[in-house]
PDB file of C-alpha atoms (C1' of nucleotides) in Angstrom:
ATOM      1  CA  MET M   1       8.880 -33.681  12.010  1.00 36.00           C
ATOM      2  CA  PRO M   2      10.072 -31.056  14.484  1.00 44.00           C
ATOM      3  CA  VAL M   3      10.631 -27.581  13.179  1.00 40.00           C
ATOM      4  CA  PRO M   4      14.098 -26.193  13.939  1.00 42.00           C
ATOM      5  CA  ALA M   5      13.825 -23.360  16.427  1.00 41.00           C
ATOM      6  CA  VAL M   6      15.758 -21.064  14.150  1.00 41.00           C
ATOM      7  CA  CYS M   7      12.981 -21.302  11.586  1.00 38.00           C
ATOM      8  CA  MET M   8      10.142 -20.632  13.980  1.00 42.00           C
ATOM      9  CA  SER M   9       8.307 -17.433  13.386  1.00 43.00           C
ATOM     10  CA  PRO M  10       7.874 -15.036  16.281  1.00 47.00           C
ATOM     11  CA  HIS M  11       4.182 -15.972  16.215  1.00 46.00           C
ATOM     12  CA  SER M  12       4.935 -19.464  17.345  1.00 48.00           C
ATOM     13  CA  LEU M  13       7.175 -18.469  20.225  1.00 45.00           C
ATOM     14  CA  PRO M  14       5.858 -18.304  23.765  1.00 48.00           C
ATOM     15  CA  HIS M  15       5.250 -14.740  24.793  1.00 49.00           C
ATOM     16  CA  SER M  16       7.866 -14.886  27.513  1.00 46.00           C
ATOM     17  CA  VAL M  17      10.684 -15.273  25.021  1.00 51.00           C
ATOM     18  CA  THR M  18       9.264 -12.997  22.359  1.00 63.00           C
ATOM     19  CA  LEU M  19      11.533 -10.022  21.927  1.00 74.00           C
ATOM     20  CA  LEU M  20       9.690  -6.791  21.573  1.00 83.00           C
ATOM     21  CA  LYS M  21      10.685  -5.067  18.404  1.00 91.00           C
ATOM     22  CA  HIS M  22      10.684  -1.426  17.556  1.00 96.00           C
ATOM     23  CA  TRP M  23       9.357   0.230  14.460  1.00 97.00           C
ATOM     24  CA  LEU M  24       8.788   3.555  12.822  1.00 97.00           C
ATOM     25  CA  VAL M  25       5.792   4.539  10.747  1.00 97.00           C
ATOM     26  CA  LYS M  26       5.489   7.623   8.601  1.00 96.00           C
ATOM     27  CA  SER M  27       2.573   9.844   7.923  1.00 95.00           C
ATOM     28  CA  GLU M  28       2.253  13.190   6.280  1.00 93.00           C
ATOM     29  CA  PRO M  29       0.719  15.307   9.024  1.00 93.00           C
ATOM     30  CA  GLU M  30      -1.627  16.911   6.495  1.00 90.00           C
ATOM     31  CA  ALA M  31      -3.001  13.459   5.684  1.00 91.00           C
ATOM     32  CA  TYR M  32      -3.055  11.900   9.141  1.00 94.00           C
ATOM     33  CA  SER M  33      -1.401  13.581  12.075  1.00 95.00           C
ATOM     34  CA  TRP M  34      -0.327  12.485  15.525  1.00 96.00           C
ATOM     35  CA  ALA M  35      -3.010  14.812  16.923  1.00 96.00           C
ATOM     36  CA  THR M  36      -5.694  12.978  14.977  1.00 96.00           C
ATOM     37  CA  PHE M  37      -4.225   9.664  16.009  1.00 97.00           C
ATOM     38  CA  VAL M  38      -4.464  10.684  19.677  1.00 97.00           C
ATOM     39  CA  GLN M  39      -7.919  12.151  19.197  1.00 96.00           C
ATOM     40  CA  GLU M  40      -9.128   8.843  17.750  1.00 96.00           C
ATOM     41  CA  ASP M  41      -7.241   6.919  20.422  1.00 97.00           C
ATOM     42  CA  GLY M  42      -5.469   4.931  17.721  1.00 96.00           C
ATOM     43  CA  THR M  43      -6.241   3.572  14.306  1.00 96.00           C
ATOM     44  CA  ALA M  44      -5.670   0.655  12.011  1.00 96.00           C
ATOM     45  CA  TRP M  45      -2.577   1.599   9.998  1.00 96.00           C
ATOM     46  CA  THR M  46      -4.012   1.212   6.521  1.00 94.00           C
ATOM     47  CA  GLY M  47      -2.972   2.268   3.046  1.00 92.00           C
ATOM     48  CA  VAL M  48       0.453   0.657   2.869  1.00 93.00           C
ATOM     49  CA  ARG M  49       1.015  -0.491  -0.713  1.00 92.00           C
ATOM     50  CA  ASN M  50       4.618  -1.530  -0.702  1.00 92.00           C
ATOM     51  CA  TYR M  51       5.640  -5.144  -0.165  1.00 91.00           C
ATOM     52  CA  GLN M  52       8.614  -4.414   2.040  1.00 92.00           C
ATOM     53  CA  ALA M  53       6.525  -2.155   4.257  1.00 94.00           C
ATOM     54  CA  ARG M  54       3.791  -4.768   4.330  1.00 94.00           C
ATOM     55  CA  ASN M  55       6.296  -7.417   5.402  1.00 93.00           C
ATOM     56  CA  ASN M  56       7.248  -5.184   8.301  1.00 94.00           C
ATOM     57  CA  LEU M  57       3.594  -4.757   9.251  1.00 95.00           C
ATOM     58  CA  ASN M  58       3.240  -8.532   9.275  1.00 95.00           C
ATOM     59  CA  LEU M  59       6.166  -8.822  11.690  1.00 94.00           C
ATOM     60  CA  MET M  60       4.649  -6.492  14.262  1.00 96.00           C
ATOM     61  CA  GLN M  61       3.687  -8.042  17.571  1.00 95.00           C
ATOM     62  CA  PRO M  62       1.211  -6.666  20.108  1.00 96.00           C
ATOM     63  CA  GLY M  63       3.170  -4.522  22.539  1.00 96.00           C
ATOM     64  CA  ASP M  64       5.864  -3.552  20.049  1.00 96.00           C
ATOM     65  CA  LEU M  65       6.659   0.141  20.300  1.00 97.00           C
ATOM     66  CA  VAL M  66       6.343   2.320  17.217  1.00 97.00           C
ATOM     67  CA  LEU M  67       7.818   5.744  16.572  1.00 97.00           C
ATOM     68  CA  PHE M  68       5.398   8.072  14.803  1.00 97.00           C
ATOM     69  CA  TYR M  69       7.116  10.211  12.169  1.00 96.00           C
ATOM     70  CA  HIS M  70       5.673  13.250  10.438  1.00 95.00           C
ATOM     71  CA  SER M  71       7.094  13.248   6.916  1.00 94.00           C
ATOM     72  CA  VAL M  72       7.408  15.886   4.205  1.00 92.00           C
ATOM     73  CA  SER M  73       6.270  19.092   5.874  1.00 91.00           C
ATOM     74  CA  GLU M  74       7.626  18.437   9.340  1.00 94.00           C
ATOM     75  CA  LYS M  75      10.250  15.684   9.096  1.00 94.00           C
ATOM     76  CA  ALA M  76      10.311  14.783  12.762  1.00 96.00           C
ATOM     77  CA  ILE M  77       9.458  11.950  15.090  1.00 97.00           C
ATOM     78  CA  VAL M  78       6.667  13.289  17.252  1.00 96.00           C
ATOM     79  CA  GLY M  79       5.215  10.444  19.256  1.00 97.00           C
ATOM     80  CA  LEU M  80       5.347   6.946  20.565  1.00 97.00           C
ATOM     81  CA  ALA M  81       2.702   4.374  19.696  1.00 97.00           C
ATOM     82  CA  GLU M  82       2.161   0.734  20.445  1.00 97.00           C
ATOM     83  CA  VAL M  83       1.035  -2.233  18.376  1.00 97.00           C
ATOM     84  CA  ALA M  84      -2.439  -3.094  19.633  1.00 97.00           C
ATOM     85  CA  ALA M  85      -2.982  -6.288  17.639  1.00 97.00           C
ATOM     86  CA  LEU M  86      -1.522  -8.431  14.895  1.00 96.00           C
ATOM     87  CA  ALA M  87      -1.929  -7.443  11.263  1.00 95.00           C
ATOM     88  CA  ILE M  88      -5.407  -7.704   9.772  1.00 95.00           C
ATOM     89  CA  PRO M  89      -6.566  -7.386   6.161  1.00 94.00           C
ATOM     90  CA  ASP M  90      -6.517  -3.756   5.039  1.00 93.00           C
ATOM     91  CA  ALA M  91     -10.160  -2.794   4.721  1.00 91.00           C
ATOM     92  CA  THR M  92      -9.212   0.015   2.354  1.00 90.00           C
ATOM     93  CA  ALA M  93      -7.759  -2.451  -0.160  1.00 88.00           C
ATOM     94  CA  GLU M  94      -9.565  -4.686  -2.600  1.00 83.00           C
ATOM     95  CA  ALA M  95     -10.872  -7.902  -1.050  1.00 82.00           C
ATOM     96  CA  GLY M  96      -8.392 -10.700  -1.559  1.00 81.00           C
ATOM     97  CA  SER M  97      -5.482  -8.327  -1.960  1.00 86.00           C
ATOM     98  CA  PRO M  98      -2.257  -8.937  -0.044  1.00 89.00           C
ATOM     99  CA  TRP M  99      -2.373  -5.649   1.859  1.00 92.00           C
ATOM    100  CA  VAL M 100      -2.644  -5.550   5.604  1.00 94.00           C
ATOM    101  CA  ALA M 101      -3.240  -3.034   8.362  1.00 95.00           C
ATOM    102  CA  VAL M 102      -1.989  -3.054  11.932  1.00 97.00           C
ATOM    103  CA  PRO M 103      -3.997  -1.594  14.815  1.00 97.00           C
ATOM    104  CA  LEU M 104      -1.905   1.005  16.620  1.00 97.00           C
ATOM    105  CA  ARG M 105      -2.666   3.043  19.681  1.00 97.00           C
ATOM    106  CA  PRO M 106      -0.945   6.112  21.104  1.00 98.00           C
ATOM    107  CA  VAL M 107       1.346   5.765  24.100  1.00 97.00           C
ATOM    108  CA  GLN M 108       2.664   9.290  24.557  1.00 97.00           C
ATOM    109  CA  PRO M 109       3.985  12.229  22.595  1.00 97.00           C
ATOM    110  CA  LEU M 110       7.700  12.899  22.682  1.00 97.00           C
ATOM    111  CA  SER M 111       8.433  15.850  24.946  1.00 96.00           C
ATOM    112  CA  ARG M 112      10.468  17.244  22.106  1.00 95.00           C
ATOM    113  CA  ALA M 113       9.970  16.273  18.481  1.00 96.00           C
ATOM    114  CA  VAL M 114      13.157  14.783  17.055  1.00 96.00           C
ATOM    115  CA  SER M 115      13.863  16.232  13.640  1.00 96.00           C
ATOM    116  CA  LEU M 116      15.361  14.341  10.740  1.00 95.00           C
ATOM    117  CA  ALA M 117      18.312  16.718  10.861  1.00 95.00           C
ATOM    118  CA  LYS M 118      18.904  15.788  14.460  1.00 95.00           C
ATOM    119  CA  LEU M 119      18.648  12.100  13.668  1.00 95.00           C
ATOM    120  CA  LYS M 120      21.149  12.480  10.848  1.00 94.00           C
ATOM    121  CA  ALA M 121      23.534  14.390  13.070  1.00 94.00           C
ATOM    122  CA  ASP M 122      23.619  11.689  15.747  1.00 94.00           C
ATOM    123  CA  ALA M 123      26.552   9.301  15.454  1.00 93.00           C
ATOM    124  CA  ARG M 124      24.513   6.510  17.050  1.00 93.00           C
ATOM    125  CA  LEU M 125      21.978   6.649  14.221  1.00 94.00           C
ATOM    126  CA  GLY M 126      24.206   6.279  11.201  1.00 92.00           C
ATOM    127  CA  GLU M 127      22.550   3.031  10.204  1.00 92.00           C
ATOM    128  CA  LEU M 128      18.987   4.162  10.886  1.00 94.00           C
ATOM    129  CA  ALA M 129      16.666   2.632   8.312  1.00 94.00           C
ATOM    130  CA  LEU M 130      14.729   5.891   8.081  1.00 94.00           C
ATOM    131  CA  ILE M 131      17.863   7.588   6.811  1.00 93.00           C
ATOM    132  CA  ARG M 132      19.174   4.764   4.668  1.00 90.00           C
ATOM    133  CA  GLN M 133      15.871   3.896   3.042  1.00 91.00           C
ATOM    134  CA  SER M 134      13.997   7.123   3.075  1.00 89.00           C
ATOM    135  CA  ARG M 135      11.135   6.014   0.872  1.00 89.00           C
ATOM    136  CA  LEU M 136       9.946   3.095   2.970  1.00 94.00           C
ATOM    137  CA  SER M 137       6.982   4.010   5.154  1.00 94.00           C
ATOM    138  CA  VAL M 138       7.148   1.203   7.718  1.00 96.00           C
ATOM    139  CA  LEU M 139      10.636   0.621   9.048  1.00 95.00           C
ATOM    140  CA  PRO M 140      12.378  -1.397  11.738  1.00 95.00           C
ATOM    141  CA  VAL M 141      14.323   0.406  14.455  1.00 96.00           C
ATOM    142  CA  ARG M 142      17.131  -1.283  16.385  1.00 94.00           C
ATOM    143  CA  PRO M 143      16.838  -1.340  20.169  1.00 94.00           C
ATOM    144  CA  GLU M 144      19.885   0.877  20.678  1.00 94.00           C
ATOM    145  CA  GLU M 145      18.603   3.279  18.031  1.00 95.00           C
ATOM    146  CA  PHE M 146      15.218   3.329  19.692  1.00 96.00           C
ATOM    147  CA  ASP M 147      16.779   4.187  23.056  1.00 96.00           C
ATOM    148  CA  ALA M 148      18.879   6.934  21.515  1.00 96.00           C
ATOM    149  CA  ILE M 149      15.844   8.474  19.832  1.00 96.00           C
ATOM    150  CA  LEU M 150      13.769   8.424  23.010  1.00 96.00           C
ATOM    151  CA  GLU M 151      16.661  10.104  24.756  1.00 96.00           C
ATOM    152  CA  LEU M 152      16.710  12.834  22.109  1.00 96.00           C
ATOM    153  CA  GLY M 153      12.970  13.245  22.519  1.00 96.00           C
ATOM    154  CA  ALA M 154      12.990  13.408  26.294  1.00 94.00           C
ATOM    155  CA  GLU M 155      12.324  16.559  28.323  1.00 66.00           C
TER     156      GLU M 155
ATOM    157  C1'  DG F   1      14.654 -12.344 -18.031  1.00 93.86           C
ATOM    158  C1'  DC F   2      16.169  -7.766 -19.273  1.00 93.86           C
ATOM    159  C1'  DC F   3      15.566  -3.090 -19.300  1.00 93.86           C
ATOM    160  C1'  DA F   4      13.505   1.371 -20.614  1.00 93.86           C
ATOM    161  C1'  DA F   5       9.756   4.112 -19.317  1.00 93.86           C
ATOM    162  C1'  DC F   6       7.088   5.751 -15.956  1.00 93.86           C
ATOM    163  C1'  DG F   7       5.009   6.801 -11.343  1.00 93.86           C
ATOM    164  C1'  DT F   8       5.564   7.771  -6.432  1.00 93.86           C
ATOM    165  C1'  DT F   9       7.821   9.163  -2.309  1.00 93.86           C
ATOM    166  C1'  DG F  10      10.000  12.342   0.207  1.00 93.86           C
ATOM    167  C1'  DG F  11      14.191  15.143   1.135  1.00 93.86           C
ATOM    168  C1'  DC F  12      16.255  19.301  -0.324  1.00 93.86           C
TER     169       DC F  12
ATOM    170  C1'  DG Z   1       9.966  22.893  -7.991  1.00 93.86           C
ATOM    171  C1'  DC Z   2      13.561  19.679  -8.566  1.00 93.86           C
ATOM    172  C1'  DC Z   3      15.492  15.392  -8.355  1.00 93.86           C
ATOM    173  C1'  DA Z   4      17.356  10.970  -6.333  1.00 93.86           C
ATOM    174  C1'  DA Z   5      15.854   6.593  -5.029  1.00 93.86           C
ATOM    175  C1'  DC Z   6      13.288   2.963  -5.986  1.00 93.86           C
ATOM    176  C1'  DG Z   7       9.259   0.154  -7.221  1.00 93.86           C
ATOM    177  C1'  DT Z   8       6.259  -1.287 -11.053  1.00 93.86           C
ATOM    178  C1'  DT Z   9       4.924  -2.088 -15.708  1.00 93.86           C
ATOM    179  C1'  DG Z  10       5.200  -3.740 -20.145  1.00 93.86           C
ATOM    180  C1'  DG Z  11       7.612  -4.473 -24.597  1.00 93.86           C
ATOM    181  C1'  DC Z  12      10.889  -7.350 -26.476  1.00 93.86           C
TER     182       DC Z  12
END
DNA sequence: GCCAACGTTGGC
DNA sequence: GCCAACGTTGGC
């Protein structure tokens, strides 16, 4: 029986019609900073223990762009990363657990870090998931939001 | 299945 | 340090 196209997962779509999505991941810079991320030339994004965040990790496609946010002490988006591969089991979790990790690699730092205050002040970002659901550590970003943020972070 | 208690996250 | 938001746990 054919599967209706509307129910197909992105995984089953040919690459040519796969829409690249945009995401944001959070890290406390004291725990794992952008500088370390660059120094290591990327990492598997482990340690996520929230089902909604995990669902987002599972939706990430290679090539998707990911904003790197420093939480708590800095509260700013500092860099741009890229999904390097589909989600894999999180090696830091118990075997057989539902937790996954996604390999990410750095693309480039933002010329200017974009602070949370600046994000909140921008009329284009009123619906930003980061603002509306501040506790979630892996969040989707809409294309127009993504463009606006890169613009704020440019030069 | 409800809900109170509790723990965690993260902004302020 | 406080507290709002929110997820989880466990008693009933």
